PDB file of C-alpha atoms in Angstrom:
ATOM      1  CA  UNK A   1     140.311 118.514 123.102  1.00  0.00           C
ATOM      2  CA  UNK A   2     142.414 116.867 120.380  1.00  0.00           C
ATOM      3  CA  UNK A   3     140.793 113.509 121.123  1.00  0.00           C
ATOM      4  CA  UNK A   4     137.351 115.034 120.828  1.00  0.00           C
ATOM      5  CA  UNK A   5     138.266 116.587 117.472  1.00  0.00           C
ATOM      6  CA  UNK A   6     139.541 113.205 116.202  1.00  0.00           C
ATOM      7  CA  UNK A   7     136.264 111.520 117.162  1.00  0.00           C
ATOM      8  CA  UNK A   8     134.231 114.198 115.391  1.00  0.00           C
ATOM      9  CA  UNK A   9     136.305 113.801 112.212  1.00  0.00           C
ATOM     10  CA  UNK A  10     135.936 110.008 112.320  1.00  0.00           C
ATOM     11  CA  UNK A  11     132.191 110.283 112.862  1.00  0.00           C
ATOM     12  CA  UNK A  12     131.824 112.626 109.888  1.00  0.00           C
ATOM     13  CA  UNK A  13     133.889 110.338 107.656  1.00  0.00           C
ATOM     14  CA  UNK A  14     132.106 107.122 108.606  1.00  0.00           C
ATOM     15  CA  UNK A  15     128.556 108.377 109.228  1.00  0.00           C
ATOM     16  CA  UNK A  16     127.313 107.370 105.730  1.00  0.00           C
ATOM     17  CA  UNK A  17     128.588 103.818 106.259  1.00  0.00           C
ATOM     18  CA  UNK A  18     126.841 103.655 109.618  1.00  0.00           C
ATOM     19  CA  UNK A  19     123.497 104.444 107.954  1.00  0.00           C
ATOM     20  CA  UNK A  20     123.802 101.655 105.390  1.00  0.00           C
ATOM     21  CA  UNK A  21     121.346  98.865 106.069  1.00  0.00           C
ATOM     22  CA  UNK A  22     121.208  95.178 105.163  1.00  0.00           C
ATOM     23  CA  UNK A  23     117.969  93.952 103.590  1.00  0.00           C
ATOM     24  CA  UNK A  24     116.883  90.428 102.701  1.00  0.00           C
ATOM     25  CA  UNK A  25     114.110  89.366 100.376  1.00  0.00           C
ATOM     26  CA  UNK A  26     110.922  88.221 102.150  1.00  0.00           C
ATOM     27  CA  UNK A  27     109.670  84.666 101.663  1.00  0.00           C
ATOM     28  CA  UNK A  28     105.928  85.277 102.171  1.00  0.00           C
ATOM     29  CA  UNK A  29     103.557  88.114 101.419  1.00  0.00           C
ATOM     30  CA  UNK A  30     101.971  90.304 104.061  1.00  0.00           C
ATOM     31  CA  UNK A  31      98.346  89.308 104.751  1.00  0.00           C
ATOM     32  CA  UNK A  32      98.171  87.061 101.681  1.00  0.00           C
ATOM     33  CA  UNK A  33      99.405  89.814  99.346  1.00  0.00           C
ATOM     34  CA  UNK A  34     102.364  89.794  96.949  1.00  0.00           C
ATOM     35  CA  UNK A  35     104.279  92.487  98.823  1.00  0.00           C
ATOM     36  CA  UNK A  36     106.498  90.848 101.426  1.00  0.00           C
ATOM     37  CA  UNK A  37     107.584  93.826 103.527  1.00  0.00           C
ATOM     38  CA  UNK A  38     106.985  97.509 103.977  1.00  0.00           C
ATOM     39  CA  UNK A  39     108.528  99.946 101.515  1.00  0.00           C
ATOM     40  CA  UNK A  40     112.114 100.904 102.332  1.00  0.00           C
ATOM     41  CA  UNK A  41     113.027 104.592 102.044  1.00  0.00           C
ATOM     42  CA  UNK A  42     116.781 104.995 102.217  1.00  0.00           C
ATOM     43  CA  UNK A  43     119.910 106.112 100.471  1.00  0.00           C
ATOM     44  CA  UNK A  44     122.155 103.061 100.753  1.00  0.00           C
ATOM     45  CA  UNK A  45     122.317  99.441 101.776  1.00  0.00           C
ATOM     46  CA  UNK A  46     122.948  95.881 100.746  1.00  0.00           C
ATOM     47  CA  UNK A  47     120.157  93.663  99.441  1.00  0.00           C
ATOM     48  CA  UNK A  48     120.356  89.860  99.562  1.00  0.00           C
ATOM     49  CA  UNK A  49     118.087  86.940  98.833  1.00  0.00           C
ATOM     50  CA  UNK A  50     116.553  85.499 102.022  1.00  0.00           C
ATOM     51  CA  UNK A  51     119.673  83.337 102.593  1.00  0.00           C
ATOM     52  CA  UNK A  52     121.693  86.470 103.317  1.00  0.00           C
ATOM     53  CA  UNK A  53     125.393  86.805 102.631  1.00  0.00           C
ATOM     54  CA  UNK A  54     126.777  83.420 101.646  1.00  0.00           C
ATOM     55  CA  UNK A  55     123.550  81.418 101.957  1.00  0.00           C
ATOM     56  CA  UNK A  56     121.243  79.945  99.318  1.00  0.00           C
ATOM     57  CA  UNK A  57     117.688  81.207  98.987  1.00  0.00           C
ATOM     58  CA  UNK A  58     114.793  79.020 100.162  1.00  0.00           C
ATOM     59  CA  UNK A  59     112.418  76.779  98.222  1.00  0.00           C
ATOM     60  CA  UNK A  60     108.735  77.672  97.764  1.00  0.00           C
ATOM     61  CA  UNK A  61     108.907  81.466  97.754  1.00  0.00           C
ATOM     62  CA  UNK A  62     105.601  82.638  96.276  1.00  0.00           C
ATOM     63  CA  UNK A  63     105.144  79.281  94.569  1.00  0.00           C
ATOM     64  CA  UNK A  64     102.622  78.134  93.562  1.00  0.00           C
ATOM     65  CA  UNK A  65     100.515  80.741  95.382  1.00  0.00           C
ATOM     66  CA  UNK A  66     100.044  83.612  95.972  1.00  0.00           C
ATOM     67  CA  UNK A  67     102.687  84.346  93.314  1.00  0.00           C
ATOM     68  CA  UNK A  68     106.045  86.125  93.164  1.00  0.00           C
ATOM     69  CA  UNK A  69     106.837  88.073  96.333  1.00  0.00           C
ATOM     70  CA  UNK A  70     108.215  91.580  95.919  1.00  0.00           C
ATOM     71  CA  UNK A  71     110.044  94.227  97.921  1.00  0.00           C
ATOM     72  CA  UNK A  72     110.166  97.974  97.211  1.00  0.00           C
ATOM     73  CA  UNK A  73     113.115 100.345  97.626  1.00  0.00           C
ATOM     74  CA  UNK A  74     112.643 104.114  97.259  1.00  0.00           C
ATOM     75  CA  UNK A  75     115.000 107.063  97.803  1.00  0.00           C
ATOM     76  CA  UNK A  76     114.655 109.015 101.020  1.00  0.00           C
ATOM     77  CA  UNK A  77     114.885 112.415  99.292  1.00  0.00           C
ATOM     78  CA  UNK A  78     112.679 114.056  96.664  1.00  0.00           C
ATOM     79  CA  UNK A  79     114.163 114.109  93.178  1.00  0.00           C
ATOM     80  CA  UNK A  80     116.551 111.195  93.810  1.00  0.00           C
ATOM     81  CA  UNK A  81     116.537 107.714  92.235  1.00  0.00           C
ATOM     82  CA  UNK A  82     117.370 104.306  93.698  1.00  0.00           C
ATOM     83  CA  UNK A  83     120.121 102.364  91.972  1.00  0.00           C
ATOM     84  CA  UNK A  84     120.761  98.631  92.410  1.00  0.00           C
ATOM     85  CA  UNK A  85     124.167  97.295  91.402  1.00  0.00           C
ATOM     86  CA  UNK A  86     124.319  93.499  91.476  1.00  0.00           C
ATOM     87  CA  UNK A  87     127.641  92.149  92.733  1.00  0.00           C
ATOM     88  CA  UNK A  88     126.522  88.531  92.203  1.00  0.00           C
ATOM     89  CA  UNK A  89     123.459  86.823  90.720  1.00  0.00           C
ATOM     90  CA  UNK A  90     122.621  83.104  90.516  1.00  0.00           C
ATOM     91  CA  UNK A  91     119.004  81.981  90.197  1.00  0.00           C
ATOM     92  CA  UNK A  92     118.207  78.344  89.323  1.00  0.00           C
ATOM     93  CA  UNK A  93     116.280  78.115  86.113  1.00  0.00           C
ATOM     94  CA  UNK A  94     115.814  76.359  82.883  1.00  0.00           C
ATOM     95  CA  UNK A  95     114.660  77.293  79.431  1.00  0.00           C
ATOM     96  CA  UNK A  96     112.604  80.463  79.819  1.00  0.00           C
ATOM     97  CA  UNK A  97     112.919  80.382  83.630  1.00  0.00           C
ATOM     98  CA  UNK A  98     109.820  78.247  84.298  1.00  0.00           C
ATOM     99  CA  UNK A  99     110.891  77.455  87.850  1.00  0.00           C
ATOM    100  CA  UNK A 100     112.662  80.288  89.675  1.00  0.00           C
ATOM    101  CA  UNK A 101     112.817  83.857  88.402  1.00  0.00           C
ATOM    102  CA  UNK A 102     113.772  87.350  89.503  1.00  0.00           C
ATOM    103  CA  UNK A 103     112.452  90.683  88.228  1.00  0.00           C
ATOM    104  CA  UNK A 104     113.561  94.279  88.651  1.00  0.00           C
ATOM    105  CA  UNK A 105     110.682  96.705  88.150  1.00  0.00           C
ATOM    106  CA  UNK A 106     110.977 100.459  87.505  1.00  0.00           C
ATOM    107  CA  UNK A 107     108.270 101.500  89.966  1.00  0.00           C
ATOM    108  CA  UNK A 108     107.023 101.272  93.524  1.00  0.00           C
ATOM    109  CA  UNK A 109     104.420  98.701  92.433  1.00  0.00           C
ATOM    110  CA  UNK A 110     104.622  95.183  91.031  1.00  0.00           C
ATOM    111  CA  UNK A 111     102.927  96.224  87.782  1.00  0.00           C
ATOM    112  CA  UNK A 112     105.440  98.847  86.633  1.00  0.00           C
ATOM    113  CA  UNK A 113     107.790  98.591  83.641  1.00  0.00           C
ATOM    114  CA  UNK A 114     110.074  95.544  83.877  1.00  0.00           C
ATOM    115  CA  UNK A 115     113.791  96.355  83.624  1.00  0.00           C
ATOM    116  CA  UNK A 116     114.921  92.738  84.000  1.00  0.00           C
ATOM    117  CA  UNK A 117     113.190  89.371  84.175  1.00  0.00           C
ATOM    118  CA  UNK A 118     115.198  86.191  84.253  1.00  0.00           C
ATOM    119  CA  UNK A 119     117.223  83.494  85.920  1.00  0.00           C
ATOM    120  CA  UNK A 120     120.606  81.861  85.533  1.00  0.00           C
ATOM    121  CA  UNK A 121     124.042  82.983  86.596  1.00  0.00           C
ATOM    122  CA  UNK A 122     125.901  86.063  85.494  1.00  0.00           C
ATOM    123  CA  UNK A 123     126.079  89.819  85.622  1.00  0.00           C
ATOM    124  CA  UNK A 124     122.869  91.864  85.579  1.00  0.00           C
ATOM    125  CA  UNK A 125     122.292  95.589  85.931  1.00  0.00           C
ATOM    126  CA  UNK A 126     122.913  98.083  87.285  1.00  0.00           C
ATOM    127  CA  UNK A 127     119.321  99.331  87.395  1.00  0.00           C
ATOM    128  CA  UNK A 128     118.020 102.814  88.214  1.00  0.00           C
ATOM    129  CA  UNK A 129     114.461 103.667  89.215  1.00  0.00           C
ATOM    130  CA  UNK A 130     113.474 106.477  86.858  1.00  0.00           C
ATOM    131  CA  UNK A 131     109.660 106.281  86.858  1.00  0.00           C
ATOM    132  CA  UNK A 132     109.124 107.521  90.428  1.00  0.00           C
ATOM    133  CA  UNK A 133     112.639 106.951  91.792  1.00  0.00           C
ATOM    134  CA  UNK A 134     111.759 103.514  93.186  1.00  0.00           C
ATOM    135  CA  UNK A 135     112.754  99.968  92.282  1.00  0.00           C
ATOM    136  CA  UNK A 136     110.700  96.882  93.078  1.00  0.00           C
ATOM    137  CA  UNK A 137     112.338  93.449  93.251  1.00  0.00           C
ATOM    138  CA  UNK A 138     110.107  90.443  92.575  1.00  0.00           C
ATOM    139  CA  UNK A 139     111.112  86.823  93.178  1.00  0.00           C
ATOM    140  CA  UNK A 140     109.659  83.338  92.909  1.00  0.00           C
ATOM    141  CA  UNK A 141     111.264  79.969  93.754  1.00  0.00           C
ATOM    142  CA  UNK A 142     109.704  76.537  93.295  1.00  0.00           C
ATOM    143  CA  UNK A 143     110.182  73.425  95.440  1.00  0.00           C
ATOM    144  CA  UNK A 144     113.260  72.025  93.695  1.00  0.00           C
ATOM    145  CA  UNK A 145     116.886  73.122  93.233  1.00  0.00           C
ATOM    146  CA  UNK A 146     117.937  76.540  94.506  1.00  0.00           C
ATOM    147  CA  UNK A 147     120.776  78.863  93.549  1.00  0.00           C
ATOM    148  CA  UNK A 148     123.069  81.038  95.621  1.00  0.00           C
ATOM    149  CA  UNK A 149     120.821  84.048  94.987  1.00  0.00           C
ATOM    150  CA  UNK A 150     122.023  87.604  94.790  1.00  0.00           C
ATOM    151  CA  UNK A 151     123.988  90.365  96.438  1.00  0.00           C
ATOM    152  CA  UNK A 152     123.161  93.911  95.398  1.00  0.00           C
ATOM    153  CA  UNK A 153     124.404  97.304  96.544  1.00  0.00           C
ATOM    154  CA  UNK A 154     121.689  99.966  96.851  1.00  0.00           C
ATOM    155  CA  UNK A 155     122.577 103.604  96.362  1.00  0.00           C
TER     156      UNK A 155
END
């Protein structure tokens, strides 16, 4: 009985960590569209560029057509908001980010208010989806140099 009780306590303590998911950014749109994957409804997770943890992102993501590919994260409960905290960020770019760029959008669509648009290396965020609770992440990479990408915690 004591063993059973210990397992129940451990399950309760670690259940939120077990629900956390790992998400990567898509490299192509679905059916020729800009959206690269179905909307994610969740409460936690880790979000990486398509290279995953420790890998660089790919060339030619949404470049030159159809355009930047995006992914949408929404909370799984009414009245909640998604938050993205970037642990690392490194997107190859130049003056004005003409080559690769990353956007964080305050909406479940690609045309919502832009919270961040840029490239380079450094700290960005955190960002909270306040319009409808959702955040959309939009990314484009050309055919030349790539960066190490990003690592974000979703909550």
